Short mmCIF file of N, CA, C and O in Angstrom, two decimals:
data_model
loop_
_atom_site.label_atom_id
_atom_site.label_comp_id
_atom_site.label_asym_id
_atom_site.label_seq_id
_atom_site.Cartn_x
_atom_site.Cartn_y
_atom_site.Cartn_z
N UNK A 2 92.02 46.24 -83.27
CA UNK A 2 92.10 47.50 -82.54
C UNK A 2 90.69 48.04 -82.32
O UNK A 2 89.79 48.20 -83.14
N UNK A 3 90.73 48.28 -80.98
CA UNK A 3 89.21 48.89 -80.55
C UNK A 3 89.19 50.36 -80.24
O UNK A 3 90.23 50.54 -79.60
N UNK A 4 88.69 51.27 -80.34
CA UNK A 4 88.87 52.71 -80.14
C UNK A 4 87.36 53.21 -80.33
O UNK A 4 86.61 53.30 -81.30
N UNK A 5 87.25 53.51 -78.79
CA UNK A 5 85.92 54.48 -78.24
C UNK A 5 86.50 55.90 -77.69
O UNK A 5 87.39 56.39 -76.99
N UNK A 6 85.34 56.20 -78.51
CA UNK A 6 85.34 57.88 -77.60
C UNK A 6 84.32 58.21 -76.77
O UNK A 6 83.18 57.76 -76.71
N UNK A 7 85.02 59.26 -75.95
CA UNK A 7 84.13 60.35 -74.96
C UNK A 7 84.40 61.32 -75.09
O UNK A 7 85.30 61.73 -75.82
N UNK A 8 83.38 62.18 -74.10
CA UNK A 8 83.64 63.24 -73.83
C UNK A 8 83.05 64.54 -74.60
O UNK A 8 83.43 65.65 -74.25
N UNK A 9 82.11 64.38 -75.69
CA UNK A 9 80.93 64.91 -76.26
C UNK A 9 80.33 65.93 -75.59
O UNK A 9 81.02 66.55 -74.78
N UNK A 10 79.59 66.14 -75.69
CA UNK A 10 78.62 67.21 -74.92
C UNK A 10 78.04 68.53 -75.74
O UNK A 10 77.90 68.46 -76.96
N UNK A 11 77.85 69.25 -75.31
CA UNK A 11 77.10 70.65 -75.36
C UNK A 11 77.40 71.44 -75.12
O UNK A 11 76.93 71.65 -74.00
N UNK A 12 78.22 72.58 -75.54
CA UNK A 12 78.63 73.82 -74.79
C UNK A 12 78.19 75.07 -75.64
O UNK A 12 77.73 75.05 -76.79
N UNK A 13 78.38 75.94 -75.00
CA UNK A 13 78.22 77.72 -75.77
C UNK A 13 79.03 77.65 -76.44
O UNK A 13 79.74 76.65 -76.43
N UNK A 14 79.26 78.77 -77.36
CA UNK A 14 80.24 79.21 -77.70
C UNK A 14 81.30 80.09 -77.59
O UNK A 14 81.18 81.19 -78.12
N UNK A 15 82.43 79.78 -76.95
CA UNK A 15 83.66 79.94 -76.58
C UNK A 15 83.75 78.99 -75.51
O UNK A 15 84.81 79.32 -74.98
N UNK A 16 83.43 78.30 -75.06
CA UNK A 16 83.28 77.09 -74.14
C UNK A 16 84.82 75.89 -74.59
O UNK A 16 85.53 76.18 -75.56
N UNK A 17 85.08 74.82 -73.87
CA UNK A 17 85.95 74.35 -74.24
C UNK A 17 84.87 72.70 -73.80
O UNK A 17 83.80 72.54 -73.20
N UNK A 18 85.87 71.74 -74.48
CA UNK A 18 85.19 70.28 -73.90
C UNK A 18 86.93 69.34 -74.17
O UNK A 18 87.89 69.89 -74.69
N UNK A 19 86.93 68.33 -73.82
CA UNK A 19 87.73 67.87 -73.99
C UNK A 19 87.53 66.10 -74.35
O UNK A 19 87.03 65.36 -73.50
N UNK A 20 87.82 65.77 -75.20
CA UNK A 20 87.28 64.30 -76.14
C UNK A 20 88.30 63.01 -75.75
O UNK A 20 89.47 63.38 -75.83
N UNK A 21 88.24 62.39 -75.57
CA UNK A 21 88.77 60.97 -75.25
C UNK A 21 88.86 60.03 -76.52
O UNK A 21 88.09 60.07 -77.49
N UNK A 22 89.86 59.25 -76.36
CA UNK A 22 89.65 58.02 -77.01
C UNK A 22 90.45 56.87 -76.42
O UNK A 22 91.68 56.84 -76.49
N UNK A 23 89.67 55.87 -75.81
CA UNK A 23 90.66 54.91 -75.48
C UNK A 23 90.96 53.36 -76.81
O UNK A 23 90.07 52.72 -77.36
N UNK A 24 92.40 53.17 -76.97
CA UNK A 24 92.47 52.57 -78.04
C UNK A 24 93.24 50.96 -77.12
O UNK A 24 94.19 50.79 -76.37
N UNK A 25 92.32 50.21 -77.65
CA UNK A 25 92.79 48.65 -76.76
C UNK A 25 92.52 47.63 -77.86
O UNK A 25 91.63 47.67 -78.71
N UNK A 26 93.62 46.58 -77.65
CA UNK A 26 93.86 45.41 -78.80
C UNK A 26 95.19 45.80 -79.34
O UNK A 26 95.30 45.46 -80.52
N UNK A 27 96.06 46.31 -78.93
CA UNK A 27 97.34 46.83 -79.74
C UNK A 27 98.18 47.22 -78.63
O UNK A 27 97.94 47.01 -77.44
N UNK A 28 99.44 47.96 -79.24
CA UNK A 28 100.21 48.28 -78.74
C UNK A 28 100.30 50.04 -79.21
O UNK A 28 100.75 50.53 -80.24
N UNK A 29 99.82 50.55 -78.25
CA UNK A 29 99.51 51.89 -78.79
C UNK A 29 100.74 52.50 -78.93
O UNK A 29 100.47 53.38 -79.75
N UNK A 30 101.69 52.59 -78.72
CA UNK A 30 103.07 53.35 -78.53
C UNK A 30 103.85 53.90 -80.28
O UNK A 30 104.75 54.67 -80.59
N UNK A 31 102.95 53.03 -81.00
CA UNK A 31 103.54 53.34 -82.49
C UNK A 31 102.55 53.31 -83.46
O UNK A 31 102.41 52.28 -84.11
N UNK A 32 101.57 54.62 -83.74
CA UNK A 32 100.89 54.42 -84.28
C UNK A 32 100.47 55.94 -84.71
O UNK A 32 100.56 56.84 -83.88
N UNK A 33 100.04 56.18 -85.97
CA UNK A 33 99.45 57.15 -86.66
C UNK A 33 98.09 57.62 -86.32
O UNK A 33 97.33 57.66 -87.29
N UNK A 34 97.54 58.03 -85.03
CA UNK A 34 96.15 58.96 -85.18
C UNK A 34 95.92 59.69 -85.21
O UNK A 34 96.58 60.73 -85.22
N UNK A 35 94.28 59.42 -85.24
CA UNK A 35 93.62 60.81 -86.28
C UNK A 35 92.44 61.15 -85.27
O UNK A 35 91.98 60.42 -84.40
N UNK A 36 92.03 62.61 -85.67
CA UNK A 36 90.54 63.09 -85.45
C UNK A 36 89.60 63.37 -86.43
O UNK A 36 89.89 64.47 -86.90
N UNK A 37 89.12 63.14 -86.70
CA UNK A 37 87.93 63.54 -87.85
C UNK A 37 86.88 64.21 -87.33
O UNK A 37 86.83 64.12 -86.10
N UNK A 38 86.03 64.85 -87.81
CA UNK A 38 84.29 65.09 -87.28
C UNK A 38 83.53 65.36 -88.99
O UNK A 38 83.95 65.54 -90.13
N UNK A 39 82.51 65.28 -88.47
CA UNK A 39 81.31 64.84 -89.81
C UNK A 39 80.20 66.18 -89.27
O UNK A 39 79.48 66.13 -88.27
N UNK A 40 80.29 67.01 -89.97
CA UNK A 40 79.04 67.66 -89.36
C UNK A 40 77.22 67.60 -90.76
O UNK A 40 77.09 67.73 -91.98
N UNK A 41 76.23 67.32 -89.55
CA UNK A 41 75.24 67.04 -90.42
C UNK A 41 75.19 67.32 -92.26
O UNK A 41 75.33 68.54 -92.39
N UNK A 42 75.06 66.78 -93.40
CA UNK A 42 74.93 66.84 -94.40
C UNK A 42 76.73 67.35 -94.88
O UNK A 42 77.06 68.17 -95.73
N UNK A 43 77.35 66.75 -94.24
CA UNK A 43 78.45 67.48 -94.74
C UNK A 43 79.54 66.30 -94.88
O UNK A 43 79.10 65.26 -94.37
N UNK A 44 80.84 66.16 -95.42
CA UNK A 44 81.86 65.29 -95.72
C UNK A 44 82.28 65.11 -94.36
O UNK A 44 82.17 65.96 -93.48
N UNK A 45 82.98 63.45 -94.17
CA UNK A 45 83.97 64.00 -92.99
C UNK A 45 85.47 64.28 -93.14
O UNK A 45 86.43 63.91 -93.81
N UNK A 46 85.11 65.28 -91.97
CA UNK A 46 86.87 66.01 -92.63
C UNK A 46 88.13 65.81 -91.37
O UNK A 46 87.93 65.76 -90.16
N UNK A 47 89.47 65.71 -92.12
CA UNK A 47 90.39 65.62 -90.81
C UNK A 47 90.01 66.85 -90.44
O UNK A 47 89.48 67.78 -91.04
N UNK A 48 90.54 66.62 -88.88
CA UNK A 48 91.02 67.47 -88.28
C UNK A 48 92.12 67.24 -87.69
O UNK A 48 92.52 66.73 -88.74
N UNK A 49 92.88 67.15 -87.09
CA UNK A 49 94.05 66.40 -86.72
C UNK A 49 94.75 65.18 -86.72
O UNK A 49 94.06 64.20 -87.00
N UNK A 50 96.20 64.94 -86.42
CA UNK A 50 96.79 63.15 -86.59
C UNK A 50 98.29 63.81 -85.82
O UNK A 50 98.72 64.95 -85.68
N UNK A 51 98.78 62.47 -85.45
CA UNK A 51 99.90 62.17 -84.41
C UNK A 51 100.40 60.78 -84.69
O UNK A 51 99.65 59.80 -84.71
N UNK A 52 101.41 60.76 -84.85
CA UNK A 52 102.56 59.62 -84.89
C UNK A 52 102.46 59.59 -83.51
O UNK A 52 103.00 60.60 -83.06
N UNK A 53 102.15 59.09 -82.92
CA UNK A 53 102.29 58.71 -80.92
C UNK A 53 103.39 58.52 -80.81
O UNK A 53 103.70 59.28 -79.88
N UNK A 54 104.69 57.76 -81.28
CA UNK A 54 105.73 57.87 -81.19
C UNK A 54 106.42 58.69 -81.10
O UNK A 54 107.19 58.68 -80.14
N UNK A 55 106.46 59.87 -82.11
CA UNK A 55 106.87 61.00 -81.65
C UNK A 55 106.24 62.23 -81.87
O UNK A 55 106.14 63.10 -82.74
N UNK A 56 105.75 61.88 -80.43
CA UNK A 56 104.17 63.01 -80.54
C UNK A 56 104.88 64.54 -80.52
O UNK A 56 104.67 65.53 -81.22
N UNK A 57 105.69 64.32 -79.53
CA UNK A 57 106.50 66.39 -79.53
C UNK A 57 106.44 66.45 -80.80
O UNK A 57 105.46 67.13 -81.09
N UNK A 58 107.10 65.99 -81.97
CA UNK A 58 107.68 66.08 -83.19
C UNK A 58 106.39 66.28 -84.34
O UNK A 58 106.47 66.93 -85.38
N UNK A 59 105.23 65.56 -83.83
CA UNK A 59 104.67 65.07 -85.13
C UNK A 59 103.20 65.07 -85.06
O UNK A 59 102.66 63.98 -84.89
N UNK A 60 102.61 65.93 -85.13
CA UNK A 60 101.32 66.66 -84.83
C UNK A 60 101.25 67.68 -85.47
O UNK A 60 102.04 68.62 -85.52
N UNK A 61 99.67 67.39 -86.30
CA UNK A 61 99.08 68.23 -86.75
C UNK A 61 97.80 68.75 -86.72
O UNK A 61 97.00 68.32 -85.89
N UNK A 62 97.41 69.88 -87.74
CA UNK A 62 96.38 69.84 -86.89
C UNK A 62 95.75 70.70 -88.46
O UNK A 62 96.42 71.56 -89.03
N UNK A 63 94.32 70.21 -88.96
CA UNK A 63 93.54 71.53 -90.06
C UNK A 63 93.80 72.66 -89.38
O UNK A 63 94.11 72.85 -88.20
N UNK A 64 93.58 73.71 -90.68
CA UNK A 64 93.93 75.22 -90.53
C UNK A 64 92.74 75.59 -89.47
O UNK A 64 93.24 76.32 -88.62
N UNK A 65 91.46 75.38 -89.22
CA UNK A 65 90.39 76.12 -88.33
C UNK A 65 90.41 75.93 -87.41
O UNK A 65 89.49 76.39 -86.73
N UNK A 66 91.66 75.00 -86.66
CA UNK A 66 91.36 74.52 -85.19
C UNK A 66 92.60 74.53 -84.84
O UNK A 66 92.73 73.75 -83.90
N UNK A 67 93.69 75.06 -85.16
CA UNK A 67 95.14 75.51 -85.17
C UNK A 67 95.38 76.46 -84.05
O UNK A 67 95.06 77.60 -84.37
N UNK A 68 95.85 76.36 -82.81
CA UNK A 68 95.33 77.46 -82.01
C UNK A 68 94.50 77.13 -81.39
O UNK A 68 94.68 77.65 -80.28
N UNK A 69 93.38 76.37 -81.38
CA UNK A 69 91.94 76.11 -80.25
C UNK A 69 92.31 75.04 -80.07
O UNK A 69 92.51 74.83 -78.88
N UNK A 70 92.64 73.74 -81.06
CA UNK A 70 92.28 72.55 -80.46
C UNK A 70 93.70 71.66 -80.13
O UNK A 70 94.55 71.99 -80.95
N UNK A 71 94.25 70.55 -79.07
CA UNK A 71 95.37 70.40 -78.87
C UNK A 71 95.43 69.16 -78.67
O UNK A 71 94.75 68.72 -77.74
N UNK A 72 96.25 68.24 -79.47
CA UNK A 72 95.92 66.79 -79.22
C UNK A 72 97.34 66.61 -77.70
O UNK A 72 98.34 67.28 -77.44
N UNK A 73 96.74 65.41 -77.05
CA UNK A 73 97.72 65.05 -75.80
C UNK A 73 97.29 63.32 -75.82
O UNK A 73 96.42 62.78 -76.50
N UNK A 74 97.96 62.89 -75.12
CA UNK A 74 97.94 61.61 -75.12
C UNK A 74 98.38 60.79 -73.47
O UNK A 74 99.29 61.32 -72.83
N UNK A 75 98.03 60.16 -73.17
CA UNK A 75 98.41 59.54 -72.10
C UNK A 75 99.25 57.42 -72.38
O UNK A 75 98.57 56.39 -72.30
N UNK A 76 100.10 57.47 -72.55
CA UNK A 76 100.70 56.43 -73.37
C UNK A 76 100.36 55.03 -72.44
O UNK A 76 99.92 54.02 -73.00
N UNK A 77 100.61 55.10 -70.92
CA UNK A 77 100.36 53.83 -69.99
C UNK A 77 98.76 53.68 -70.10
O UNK A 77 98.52 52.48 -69.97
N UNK A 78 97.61 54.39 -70.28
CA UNK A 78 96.10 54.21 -70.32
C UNK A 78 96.00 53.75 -71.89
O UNK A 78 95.35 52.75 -72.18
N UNK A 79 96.65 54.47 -72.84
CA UNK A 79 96.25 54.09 -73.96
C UNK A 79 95.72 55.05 -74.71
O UNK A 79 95.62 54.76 -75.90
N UNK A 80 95.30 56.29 -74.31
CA UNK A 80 94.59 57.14 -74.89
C UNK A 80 94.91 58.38 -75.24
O UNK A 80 95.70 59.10 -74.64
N UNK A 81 94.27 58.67 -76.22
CA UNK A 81 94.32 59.72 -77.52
C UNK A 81 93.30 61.21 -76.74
O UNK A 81 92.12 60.88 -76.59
N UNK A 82 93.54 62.38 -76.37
CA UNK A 82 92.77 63.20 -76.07
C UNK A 82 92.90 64.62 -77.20
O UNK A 82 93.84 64.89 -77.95
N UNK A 83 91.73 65.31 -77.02
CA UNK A 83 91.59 66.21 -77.72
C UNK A 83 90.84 67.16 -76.91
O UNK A 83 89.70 67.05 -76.45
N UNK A 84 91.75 68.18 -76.81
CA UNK A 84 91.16 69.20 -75.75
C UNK A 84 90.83 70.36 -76.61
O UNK A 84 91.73 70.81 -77.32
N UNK A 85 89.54 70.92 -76.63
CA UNK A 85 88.84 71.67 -77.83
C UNK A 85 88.62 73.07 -77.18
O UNK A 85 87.65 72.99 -76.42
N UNK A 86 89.12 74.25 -77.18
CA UNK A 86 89.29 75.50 -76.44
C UNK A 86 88.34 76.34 -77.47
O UNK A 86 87.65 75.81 -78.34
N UNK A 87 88.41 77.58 -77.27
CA UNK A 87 86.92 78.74 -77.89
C UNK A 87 86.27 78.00 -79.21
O UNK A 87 86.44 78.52 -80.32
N UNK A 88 85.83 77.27 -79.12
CA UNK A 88 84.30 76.49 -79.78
C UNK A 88 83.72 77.47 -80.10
O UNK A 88 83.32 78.56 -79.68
N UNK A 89 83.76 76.40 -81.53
CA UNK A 89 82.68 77.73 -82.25
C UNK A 89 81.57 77.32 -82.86
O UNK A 89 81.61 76.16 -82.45
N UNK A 90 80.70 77.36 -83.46
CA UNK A 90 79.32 76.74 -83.99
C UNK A 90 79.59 75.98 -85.03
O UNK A 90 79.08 74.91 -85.39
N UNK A 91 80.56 76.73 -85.55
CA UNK A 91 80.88 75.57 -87.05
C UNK A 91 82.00 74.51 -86.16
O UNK A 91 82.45 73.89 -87.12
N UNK A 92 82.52 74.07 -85.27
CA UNK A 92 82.80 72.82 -84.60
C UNK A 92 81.41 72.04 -84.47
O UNK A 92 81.58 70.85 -84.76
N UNK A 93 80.12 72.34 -84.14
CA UNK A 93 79.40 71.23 -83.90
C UNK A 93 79.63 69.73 -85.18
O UNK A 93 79.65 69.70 -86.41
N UNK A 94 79.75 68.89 -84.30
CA UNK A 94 79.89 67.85 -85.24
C UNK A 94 80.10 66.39 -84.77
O UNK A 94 81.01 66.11 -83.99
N UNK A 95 79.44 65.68 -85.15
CA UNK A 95 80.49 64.13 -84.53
C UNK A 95 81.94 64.29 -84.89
O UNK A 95 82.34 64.91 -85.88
N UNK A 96 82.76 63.64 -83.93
CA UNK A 96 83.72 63.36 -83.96
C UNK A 96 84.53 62.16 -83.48
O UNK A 96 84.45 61.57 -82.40
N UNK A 97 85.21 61.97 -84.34
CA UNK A 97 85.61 60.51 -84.67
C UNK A 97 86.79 60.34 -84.51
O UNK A 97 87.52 61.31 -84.74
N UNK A 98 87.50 58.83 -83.97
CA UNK A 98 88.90 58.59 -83.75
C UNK A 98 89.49 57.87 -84.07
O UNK A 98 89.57 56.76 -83.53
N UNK A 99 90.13 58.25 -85.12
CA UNK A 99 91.00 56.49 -86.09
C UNK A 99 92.06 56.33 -86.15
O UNK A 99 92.70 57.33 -85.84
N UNK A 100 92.59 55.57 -86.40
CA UNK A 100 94.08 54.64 -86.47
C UNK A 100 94.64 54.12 -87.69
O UNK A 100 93.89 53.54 -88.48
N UNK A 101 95.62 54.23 -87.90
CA UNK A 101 95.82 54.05 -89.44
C UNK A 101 96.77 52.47 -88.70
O UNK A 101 97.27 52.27 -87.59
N UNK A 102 96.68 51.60 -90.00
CA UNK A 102 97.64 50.58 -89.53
C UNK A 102 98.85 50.69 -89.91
O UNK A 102 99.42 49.65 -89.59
N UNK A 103 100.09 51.92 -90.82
CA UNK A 103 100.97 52.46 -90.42
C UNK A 103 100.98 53.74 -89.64
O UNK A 103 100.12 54.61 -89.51
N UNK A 104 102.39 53.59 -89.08
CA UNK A 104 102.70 54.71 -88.17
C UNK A 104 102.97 56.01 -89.02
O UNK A 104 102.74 56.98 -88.30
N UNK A 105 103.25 56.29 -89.92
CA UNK A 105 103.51 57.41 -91.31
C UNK A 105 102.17 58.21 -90.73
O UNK A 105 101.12 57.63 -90.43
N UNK A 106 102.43 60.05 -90.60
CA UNK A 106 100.75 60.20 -90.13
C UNK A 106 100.94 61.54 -91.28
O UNK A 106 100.07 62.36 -91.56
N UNK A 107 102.63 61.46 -91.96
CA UNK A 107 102.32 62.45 -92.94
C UNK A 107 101.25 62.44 -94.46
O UNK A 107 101.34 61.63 -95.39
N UNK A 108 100.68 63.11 -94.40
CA UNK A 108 99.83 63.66 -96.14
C UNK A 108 98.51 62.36 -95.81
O UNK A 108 97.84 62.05 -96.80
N UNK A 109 98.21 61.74 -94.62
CA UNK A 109 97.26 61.03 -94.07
C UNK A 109 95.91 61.91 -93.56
O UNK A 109 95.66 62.09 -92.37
N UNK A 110 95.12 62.41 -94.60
CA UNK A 110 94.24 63.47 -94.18
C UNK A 110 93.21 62.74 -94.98
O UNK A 110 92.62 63.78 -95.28
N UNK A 111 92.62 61.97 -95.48
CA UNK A 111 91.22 61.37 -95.91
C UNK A 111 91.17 59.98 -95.37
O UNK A 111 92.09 59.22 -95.06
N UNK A 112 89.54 59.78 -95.30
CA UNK A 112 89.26 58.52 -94.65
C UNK A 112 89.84 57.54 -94.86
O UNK A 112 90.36 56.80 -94.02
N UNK A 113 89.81 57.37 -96.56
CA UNK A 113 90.72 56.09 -96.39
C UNK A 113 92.18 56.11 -95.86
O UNK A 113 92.86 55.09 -96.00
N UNK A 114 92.56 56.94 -95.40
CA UNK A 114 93.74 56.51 -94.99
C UNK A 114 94.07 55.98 -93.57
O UNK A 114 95.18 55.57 -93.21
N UNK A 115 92.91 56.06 -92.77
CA UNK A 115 92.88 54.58 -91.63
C UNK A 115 92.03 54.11 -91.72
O UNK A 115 90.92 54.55 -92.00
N UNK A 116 92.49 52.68 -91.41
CA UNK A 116 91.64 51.59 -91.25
C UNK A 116 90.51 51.34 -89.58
O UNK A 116 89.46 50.70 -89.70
N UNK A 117 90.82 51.76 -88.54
CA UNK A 117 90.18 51.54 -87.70
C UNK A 117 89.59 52.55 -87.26
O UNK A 117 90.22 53.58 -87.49
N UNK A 118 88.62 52.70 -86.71
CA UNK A 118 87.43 53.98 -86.19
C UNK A 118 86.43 53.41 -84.99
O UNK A 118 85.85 52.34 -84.77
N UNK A 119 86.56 54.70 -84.32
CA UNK A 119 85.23 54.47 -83.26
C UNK A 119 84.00 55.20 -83.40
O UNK A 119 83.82 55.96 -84.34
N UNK A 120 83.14 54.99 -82.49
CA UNK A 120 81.82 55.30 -82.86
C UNK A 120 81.40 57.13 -83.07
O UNK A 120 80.86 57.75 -83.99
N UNK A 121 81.78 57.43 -82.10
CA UNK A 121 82.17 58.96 -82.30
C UNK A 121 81.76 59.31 -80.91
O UNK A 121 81.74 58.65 -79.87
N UNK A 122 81.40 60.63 -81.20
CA UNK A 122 81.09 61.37 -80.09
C UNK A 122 80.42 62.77 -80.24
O UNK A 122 81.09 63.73 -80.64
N UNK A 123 79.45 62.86 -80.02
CA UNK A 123 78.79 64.24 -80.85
C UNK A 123 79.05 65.48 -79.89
O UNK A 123 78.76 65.30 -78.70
N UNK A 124 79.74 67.12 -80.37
CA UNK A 124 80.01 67.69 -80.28
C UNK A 124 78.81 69.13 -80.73
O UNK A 124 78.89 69.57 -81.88
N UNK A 125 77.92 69.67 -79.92
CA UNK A 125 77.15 70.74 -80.46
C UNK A 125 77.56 72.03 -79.73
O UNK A 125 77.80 72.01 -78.52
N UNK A 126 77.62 72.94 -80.32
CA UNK A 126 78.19 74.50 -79.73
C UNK A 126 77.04 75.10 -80.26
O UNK A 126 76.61 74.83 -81.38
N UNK A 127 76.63 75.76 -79.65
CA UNK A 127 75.20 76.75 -79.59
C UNK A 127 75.93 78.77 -79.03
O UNK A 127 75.14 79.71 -78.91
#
């Protein structure tokens, strides 16, 4: 499984951006992902995950971005989006897009709990 992101950039704060991930080598239709971001000197932390299968049903999301940030998906392209609404300074951060190799996306909130990742995508709010 291959999974790149986009969609990074630079914005103010209250600004919105919206993040990509396209995931190829698989069959994306049943699978547990995630968002993470790493901000400088700091752990990386979830931020969101989705059973793609049953995405209405099964989405979550950390408490600080509950309200701003909204995962969507496009199932025939393959890809995982994250649309990031009033940005705030403590969002600056890489952010990262992984795949767990089960579909289970419950109590799945630390790294090790997927196996596949892309390179990221750096996120700064000023």
């Amino acid at each position: 499984v291959q999974l790149v992101e986009s969609g990074g950039g630079s914005v103010q704060a209250g600004g919105s951006l919206r993040l990509s991930c396209v995931a190829s080598g698989h069959t994306y239709s049943s699978y547990c992902m995630a968002w993470f971001r790493q901000a400088p000197g700091k752990e990386r932390e979830w931020v969101a995950n989705v059973r793609t299968l049953d995405f209405d049903r099964d989405t979550r999301y950390e408490v600080s971005v509950r309200g701003r940030f909204l995962i969507s998906q496009d199932k025939d392209k393959g890809t995982l989006y994250l649309q990031m609404d009033r940005l705030q300074i403590e969002d600056t951060a890489m952010y990262y897009c992984a795949a767990r190799k089960e579909s289970i996306c419950g109590g799945a909130y630390r790294q090790s709990d997927y196996y596949f990742w892309g390179q990221g995508t750096q996120v700064t709010v000023s």
